[in-house]
């Protein structure tokens, strides 16, 4: 086993340990009376085939339904008895499970979390009960106007990449899944080589590492799948970023539940695998539509009052990102707002951004990085995300520095290369006429 201490700013000093079985462990002592363990698995809905779309999220639910050593509900009972908390989340690119405990309870509870993640029983009866829960979650998602809008925008953005599908999966697929398919899925993907375990809190680093290593060893010993190190799973090689839009791709809908229209404009942009290309777009998105001082908010909401809400985000997914602009507005303003947004994009391409605008974003990013590192769970999320997605913590820790190095020329070049004012995806959703 090897350990390395990263050269980082004083705020963060994580230690990385790589085990012979491929597991990566990140640990850091933090003077807060809590410890968070966050286990990241490098699998999400993007790695599912169409016929099991939704399996990763369904499995996240089933992880908590017992192991050969823990009855269903026993893990949660032990967590609650000690005032600890646990939860999980699934995305297109990853799944992660976390607990926060008092330092004195970490040695007892961490191995339990590792057991439920690595050794779920996935009993047939619990599978059928949880299927109903998943189907209800899909129905609630379908009934949510915001989620419907986002789904239509993402389906417009991607024609081929699996990001166009829902993490929850369609009801028609969930209804057909079998428990053995889930056991096979777990056995294939929940391998140490696909995992990052991050422990941060008020225990010495060597103690954190020892507890996690021992917990994994115990879980491997009891695993019904045998040695995790025997199987190495490669990511599908058929996934490639989609080319930029060559024209305006327009999708129009009517939604009876809406009181105001929705407008979403999207561009395909670099993702985590082209991380260096994302920083200028992050700054551009903030200048354009994050906060009351941003250009679109001042122009379209505050000055011209054409929208009731508008926001911009640069969504950096692993394979490919999405530059995403969304607005709530009256139907009669749709054409004017679309034209105005395109004009703002052109302005970035032809005029250099003022230094004052960039300085505002630099301050915001630096402060958010500090504020977002105050709790153990903040740091395990930061470390786990980057280590899981790209196998490197350095970009996570140097993000403020990289943003501060962005200059007006970088922003102009990013706008020219990735944000055409004449080729994009656009979704408009109008309220039903009474």
PDB file of C-alpha atoms in Angstrom, residues 166-340:
ATOM      1  CA  UNK A 166     -33.606   9.634 -16.900  1.00  0.00           C
ATOM      2  CA  UNK A 167     -31.611   8.494 -13.886  1.00  0.00           C
ATOM      3  CA  UNK A 168     -34.837   7.007 -12.488  1.00  0.00           C
ATOM      4  CA  UNK A 169     -35.504   5.125 -15.710  1.00  0.00           C
ATOM      5  CA  UNK A 170     -38.917   4.747 -17.358  1.00  0.00           C
ATOM      6  CA  UNK A 171     -41.709   2.948 -15.526  1.00  0.00           C
ATOM      7  CA  UNK A 172     -41.959   0.405 -18.349  1.00  0.00           C
ATOM      8  CA  UNK A 173     -38.373  -0.738 -17.676  1.00  0.00           C
ATOM      9  CA  UNK A 174     -38.631  -0.699 -13.873  1.00  0.00           C
ATOM     10  CA  UNK A 175     -41.735  -2.879 -14.084  1.00  0.00           C
ATOM     11  CA  UNK A 176     -39.744  -5.590 -15.902  1.00  0.00           C
ATOM     12  CA  UNK A 177     -36.532  -5.691 -13.830  1.00  0.00           C
ATOM     13  CA  UNK A 178     -35.684  -8.888 -11.953  1.00  0.00           C
ATOM     14  CA  UNK A 179     -33.832  -9.295  -8.627  1.00  0.00           C
ATOM     15  CA  UNK A 180     -31.137 -11.451 -10.229  1.00  0.00           C
ATOM     16  CA  UNK A 181     -30.420  -8.743 -12.801  1.00  0.00           C
ATOM     17  CA  UNK A 182     -29.749  -6.379  -9.908  1.00  0.00           C
ATOM     18  CA  UNK A 183     -27.497  -8.881  -8.142  1.00  0.00           C
ATOM     19  CA  UNK A 184     -25.533  -9.284 -11.374  1.00  0.00           C
ATOM     20  CA  UNK A 185     -25.338  -5.505 -11.829  1.00  0.00           C
ATOM     21  CA  UNK A 186     -24.049  -5.086  -8.291  1.00  0.00           C
ATOM     22  CA  UNK A 187     -21.500  -7.863  -8.722  1.00  0.00           C
ATOM     23  CA  UNK A 188     -20.210  -6.289 -11.921  1.00  0.00           C
ATOM     24  CA  UNK A 189     -19.892  -2.675 -10.858  1.00  0.00           C
ATOM     25  CA  UNK A 190     -19.503  -2.566  -7.057  1.00  0.00           C
ATOM     26  CA  UNK A 191     -15.845  -3.551  -7.195  1.00  0.00           C
ATOM     27  CA  UNK A 192     -13.020  -1.801  -5.288  1.00  0.00           C
ATOM     28  CA  UNK A 193     -11.386  -0.718  -8.550  1.00  0.00           C
ATOM     29  CA  UNK A 194     -14.558   1.260  -9.249  1.00  0.00           C
ATOM     30  CA  UNK A 195     -14.709   2.789  -5.744  1.00  0.00           C
ATOM     31  CA  UNK A 196     -13.366   5.727  -3.799  1.00  0.00           C
ATOM     32  CA  UNK A 197     -13.863   5.857  -0.024  1.00  0.00           C
ATOM     33  CA  UNK A 198     -13.393   9.281   1.578  1.00  0.00           C
ATOM     34  CA  UNK A 199     -13.177   9.775   5.356  1.00  0.00           C
ATOM     35  CA  UNK A 200     -12.884  13.258   6.868  1.00  0.00           C
ATOM     36  CA  UNK A 201     -13.274  14.265  10.500  1.00  0.00           C
ATOM     37  CA  UNK A 202     -11.721  14.598  13.912  1.00  0.00           C
ATOM     38  CA  UNK A 203      -9.625  11.447  14.041  1.00  0.00           C
ATOM     39  CA  UNK A 204      -5.956  11.045  13.073  1.00  0.00           C
ATOM     40  CA  UNK A 205      -5.470  10.250   9.400  1.00  0.00           C
ATOM     41  CA  UNK A 206      -3.822   6.900  10.116  1.00  0.00           C
ATOM     42  CA  UNK A 207      -6.764   5.906  12.304  1.00  0.00           C
ATOM     43  CA  UNK A 208      -9.263   6.906   9.602  1.00  0.00           C
ATOM     44  CA  UNK A 209      -7.341   4.870   7.045  1.00  0.00           C
ATOM     45  CA  UNK A 210      -7.051   1.860   9.328  1.00  0.00           C
ATOM     46  CA  UNK A 211     -10.786   1.833  10.092  1.00  0.00           C
ATOM     47  CA  UNK A 212     -11.723   2.017   6.407  1.00  0.00           C
ATOM     48  CA  UNK A 213      -9.179  -0.629   5.351  1.00  0.00           C
ATOM     49  CA  UNK A 214     -10.321  -2.986   8.117  1.00  0.00           C
ATOM     50  CA  UNK A 215     -13.957  -2.358   7.199  1.00  0.00           C
ATOM     51  CA  UNK A 216     -13.314  -3.258   3.569  1.00  0.00           C
ATOM     52  CA  UNK A 217     -11.389  -6.357   4.568  1.00  0.00           C
ATOM     53  CA  UNK A 218     -14.291  -7.497   6.740  1.00  0.00           C
ATOM     54  CA  UNK A 219     -16.788  -6.810   3.963  1.00  0.00           C
ATOM     55  CA  UNK A 220     -14.697  -8.694   1.394  1.00  0.00           C
ATOM     56  CA  UNK A 221     -14.419 -11.681   3.738  1.00  0.00           C
ATOM     57  CA  UNK A 222     -18.195 -11.927   3.989  1.00  0.00           C
ATOM     58  CA  UNK A 223     -18.956 -11.065   0.378  1.00  0.00           C
ATOM     59  CA  UNK A 224     -21.205 -13.476  -1.466  1.00  0.00           C
ATOM     60  CA  UNK A 225     -19.418 -12.394  -4.668  1.00  0.00           C
ATOM     61  CA  UNK A 226     -15.986 -13.693  -3.577  1.00  0.00           C
ATOM     62  CA  UNK A 227     -12.846 -11.696  -4.229  1.00  0.00           C
ATOM     63  CA  UNK A 228     -13.585  -8.239  -5.553  1.00  0.00           C
ATOM     64  CA  UNK A 229     -10.103  -7.978  -7.021  1.00  0.00           C
ATOM     65  CA  UNK A 230     -10.758 -10.741  -9.565  1.00  0.00           C
ATOM     66  CA  UNK A 231     -12.868  -8.589 -11.868  1.00  0.00           C
ATOM     67  CA  UNK A 232     -11.831  -5.427 -13.632  1.00  0.00           C
ATOM     68  CA  UNK A 233     -14.615  -3.612 -15.443  1.00  0.00           C
ATOM     69  CA  UNK A 234     -13.802  -1.267 -18.293  1.00  0.00           C
ATOM     70  CA  UNK A 235     -15.945   1.719 -19.135  1.00  0.00           C
ATOM     71  CA  UNK A 236     -17.716   1.401 -22.479  1.00  0.00           C
ATOM     72  CA  UNK A 237     -15.470   2.722 -25.249  1.00  0.00           C
ATOM     73  CA  UNK A 238     -18.361   3.603 -27.553  1.00  0.00           C
ATOM     74  CA  UNK A 239     -19.202   6.865 -25.779  1.00  0.00           C
ATOM     75  CA  UNK A 240     -17.947   9.984 -27.534  1.00  0.00           C
ATOM     76  CA  UNK A 241     -18.950  13.641 -27.081  1.00  0.00           C
ATOM     77  CA  UNK A 242     -21.551  14.743 -29.585  1.00  0.00           C
ATOM     78  CA  UNK A 243     -20.649  17.505 -32.068  1.00  0.00           C
ATOM     79  CA  UNK A 244     -21.809  21.070 -31.554  1.00  0.00           C
ATOM     80  CA  UNK A 245     -25.203  22.009 -32.922  1.00  0.00           C
ATOM     81  CA  UNK A 246     -24.993  23.054 -36.579  1.00  0.00           C
ATOM     82  CA  UNK A 247     -28.332  24.849 -36.552  1.00  0.00           C
ATOM     83  CA  UNK A 248     -31.083  25.877 -34.181  1.00  0.00           C
ATOM     84  CA  UNK A 249     -32.849  22.720 -33.007  1.00  0.00           C
ATOM     85  CA  UNK A 250     -36.253  23.786 -31.730  1.00  0.00           C
ATOM     86  CA  UNK A 251     -38.695  21.787 -29.604  1.00  0.00           C
ATOM     87  CA  UNK A 252     -42.067  23.205 -28.592  1.00  0.00           C
ATOM     88  CA  UNK A 253     -44.517  21.852 -26.023  1.00  0.00           C
ATOM     89  CA  UNK A 254     -47.725  22.774 -24.240  1.00  0.00           C
ATOM     90  CA  UNK A 255     -48.052  22.102 -20.506  1.00  0.00           C
ATOM     91  CA  UNK A 256     -51.430  22.538 -18.861  1.00  0.00           C
ATOM     92  CA  UNK A 257     -49.909  22.827 -15.387  1.00  0.00           C
ATOM     93  CA  UNK A 258     -47.915  25.987 -16.163  1.00  0.00           C
ATOM     94  CA  UNK A 259     -48.971  29.555 -15.419  1.00  0.00           C
ATOM     95  CA  UNK A 260     -45.961  31.007 -17.247  1.00  0.00           C
ATOM     96  CA  UNK A 261     -44.020  29.822 -20.262  1.00  0.00           C
ATOM     97  CA  UNK A 262     -40.591  28.193 -20.003  1.00  0.00           C
ATOM     98  CA  UNK A 263     -37.603  28.772 -22.262  1.00  0.00           C
ATOM     99  CA  UNK A 264     -34.414  26.695 -22.156  1.00  0.00           C
ATOM    100  CA  UNK A 265     -31.409  27.176 -24.468  1.00  0.00           C
ATOM    101  CA  UNK A 266     -28.611  24.584 -24.481  1.00  0.00           C
ATOM    102  CA  UNK A 267     -25.169  24.108 -26.013  1.00  0.00           C
ATOM    103  CA  UNK A 268     -22.925  21.002 -25.950  1.00  0.00           C
ATOM    104  CA  UNK A 269     -19.689  21.873 -24.183  1.00  0.00           C
ATOM    105  CA  UNK A 270     -16.655  20.045 -22.718  1.00  0.00           C
ATOM    106  CA  UNK A 271     -17.073  17.763 -19.719  1.00  0.00           C
ATOM    107  CA  UNK A 272     -14.818  16.421 -16.968  1.00  0.00           C
ATOM    108  CA  UNK A 273     -12.593  14.614 -19.465  1.00  0.00           C
ATOM    109  CA  UNK A 274     -11.682  18.028 -20.941  1.00  0.00           C
ATOM    110  CA  UNK A 275     -11.515  19.816 -17.630  1.00  0.00           C
ATOM    111  CA  UNK A 276      -9.146  22.581 -18.753  1.00  0.00           C
ATOM    112  CA  UNK A 277     -11.776  23.744 -21.234  1.00  0.00           C
ATOM    113  CA  UNK A 278     -14.479  24.163 -18.568  1.00  0.00           C
ATOM    114  CA  UNK A 279     -13.079  26.958 -16.387  1.00  0.00           C
ATOM    115  CA  UNK A 280     -13.690  29.846 -18.763  1.00  0.00           C
ATOM    116  CA  UNK A 281     -17.242  28.576 -19.361  1.00  0.00           C
ATOM    117  CA  UNK A 282     -17.812  28.487 -15.599  1.00  0.00           C
ATOM    118  CA  UNK A 283     -16.811  32.144 -15.374  1.00  0.00           C
ATOM    119  CA  UNK A 284     -18.855  33.053 -18.446  1.00  0.00           C
ATOM    120  CA  UNK A 285     -21.986  31.385 -17.028  1.00  0.00           C
ATOM    121  CA  UNK A 286     -21.619  33.323 -13.767  1.00  0.00           C
ATOM    122  CA  UNK A 287     -21.168  36.669 -15.523  1.00  0.00           C
ATOM    123  CA  UNK A 288     -24.100  35.930 -17.800  1.00  0.00           C
ATOM    124  CA  UNK A 289     -26.715  34.630 -15.384  1.00  0.00           C
ATOM    125  CA  UNK A 290     -25.766  33.965 -11.761  1.00  0.00           C
ATOM    126  CA  UNK A 291     -26.775  36.586  -9.209  1.00  0.00           C
ATOM    127  CA  UNK A 292     -28.564  39.918  -9.378  1.00  0.00           C
ATOM    128  CA  UNK A 293     -25.545  41.629 -10.911  1.00  0.00           C
ATOM    129  CA  UNK A 294     -25.319  39.191 -13.836  1.00  0.00           C
ATOM    130  CA  UNK A 295     -26.035  40.444 -17.330  1.00  0.00           C
ATOM    131  CA  UNK A 296     -29.199  38.522 -18.135  1.00  0.00           C
ATOM    132  CA  UNK A 297     -30.761  39.160 -14.724  1.00  0.00           C
ATOM    133  CA  UNK A 298     -30.099  42.903 -14.944  1.00  0.00           C
ATOM    134  CA  UNK A 299     -31.194  43.211 -18.555  1.00  0.00           C
ATOM    135  CA  UNK A 300     -34.139  40.857 -18.901  1.00  0.00           C
ATOM    136  CA  UNK A 301     -35.548  40.792 -15.359  1.00  0.00           C
ATOM    137  CA  UNK A 302     -34.590  44.049 -13.659  1.00  0.00           C
ATOM    138  CA  UNK A 303     -34.496  46.511 -16.576  1.00  0.00           C
ATOM    139  CA  UNK A 304     -36.797  45.223 -19.311  1.00  0.00           C
ATOM    140  CA  UNK A 305     -38.920  42.999 -17.042  1.00  0.00           C
ATOM    141  CA  UNK A 306     -39.292  40.384 -19.781  1.00  0.00           C
ATOM    142  CA  UNK A 307     -38.756  37.421 -17.432  1.00  0.00           C
ATOM    143  CA  UNK A 308     -39.686  36.595 -13.860  1.00  0.00           C
ATOM    144  CA  UNK A 309     -36.687  34.281 -13.495  1.00  0.00           C
ATOM    145  CA  UNK A 310     -33.566  33.559 -15.498  1.00  0.00           C
ATOM    146  CA  UNK A 311     -30.440  31.570 -14.690  1.00  0.00           C
ATOM    147  CA  UNK A 312     -27.380  30.080 -16.336  1.00  0.00           C
ATOM    148  CA  UNK A 313     -25.246  27.068 -15.427  1.00  0.00           C
ATOM    149  CA  UNK A 314     -22.321  25.232 -16.985  1.00  0.00           C
ATOM    150  CA  UNK A 315     -23.153  21.607 -16.189  1.00  0.00           C
ATOM    151  CA  UNK A 316     -19.900  19.648 -16.250  1.00  0.00           C
ATOM    152  CA  UNK A 317     -20.726  15.968 -16.602  1.00  0.00           C
ATOM    153  CA  UNK A 318     -18.068  13.330 -17.162  1.00  0.00           C
ATOM    154  CA  UNK A 319     -18.416  12.656 -20.895  1.00  0.00           C
ATOM    155  CA  UNK A 320     -19.840  15.982 -22.047  1.00  0.00           C
ATOM    156  CA  UNK A 321     -21.221  19.105 -20.446  1.00  0.00           C
ATOM    157  CA  UNK A 322     -24.236  21.322 -21.091  1.00  0.00           C
ATOM    158  CA  UNK A 323     -24.290  25.109 -21.086  1.00  0.00           C
ATOM    159  CA  UNK A 324     -27.833  25.696 -19.851  1.00  0.00           C
ATOM    160  CA  UNK A 325     -29.923  28.905 -19.839  1.00  0.00           C
ATOM    161  CA  UNK A 326     -33.469  28.765 -18.469  1.00  0.00           C
ATOM    162  CA  UNK A 327     -36.153  31.403 -18.018  1.00  0.00           C
ATOM    163  CA  UNK A 328     -39.738  31.793 -16.788  1.00  0.00           C
ATOM    164  CA  UNK A 329     -41.686  34.362 -18.766  1.00  0.00           C
ATOM    165  CA  UNK A 330     -44.924  35.320 -20.420  1.00  0.00           C
ATOM    166  CA  UNK A 331     -45.605  33.516 -23.671  1.00  0.00           C
ATOM    167  CA  UNK A 332     -45.664  36.738 -25.703  1.00  0.00           C
ATOM    168  CA  UNK A 333     -42.055  37.454 -24.666  1.00  0.00           C
ATOM    169  CA  UNK A 334     -40.543  34.169 -25.903  1.00  0.00           C
ATOM    170  CA  UNK A 335     -39.187  35.420 -29.220  1.00  0.00           C
ATOM    171  CA  UNK A 336     -37.819  38.654 -27.753  1.00  0.00           C
ATOM    172  CA  UNK A 337     -36.052  36.876 -24.897  1.00  0.00           C
ATOM    173  CA  UNK A 338     -34.497  34.262 -27.204  1.00  0.00           C
ATOM    174  CA  UNK A 339     -33.203  37.047 -29.438  1.00  0.00           C
ATOM    175  CA  UNK A 340     -31.855  38.985 -26.461  1.00  0.00           C
TER     176      UNK A 340
END
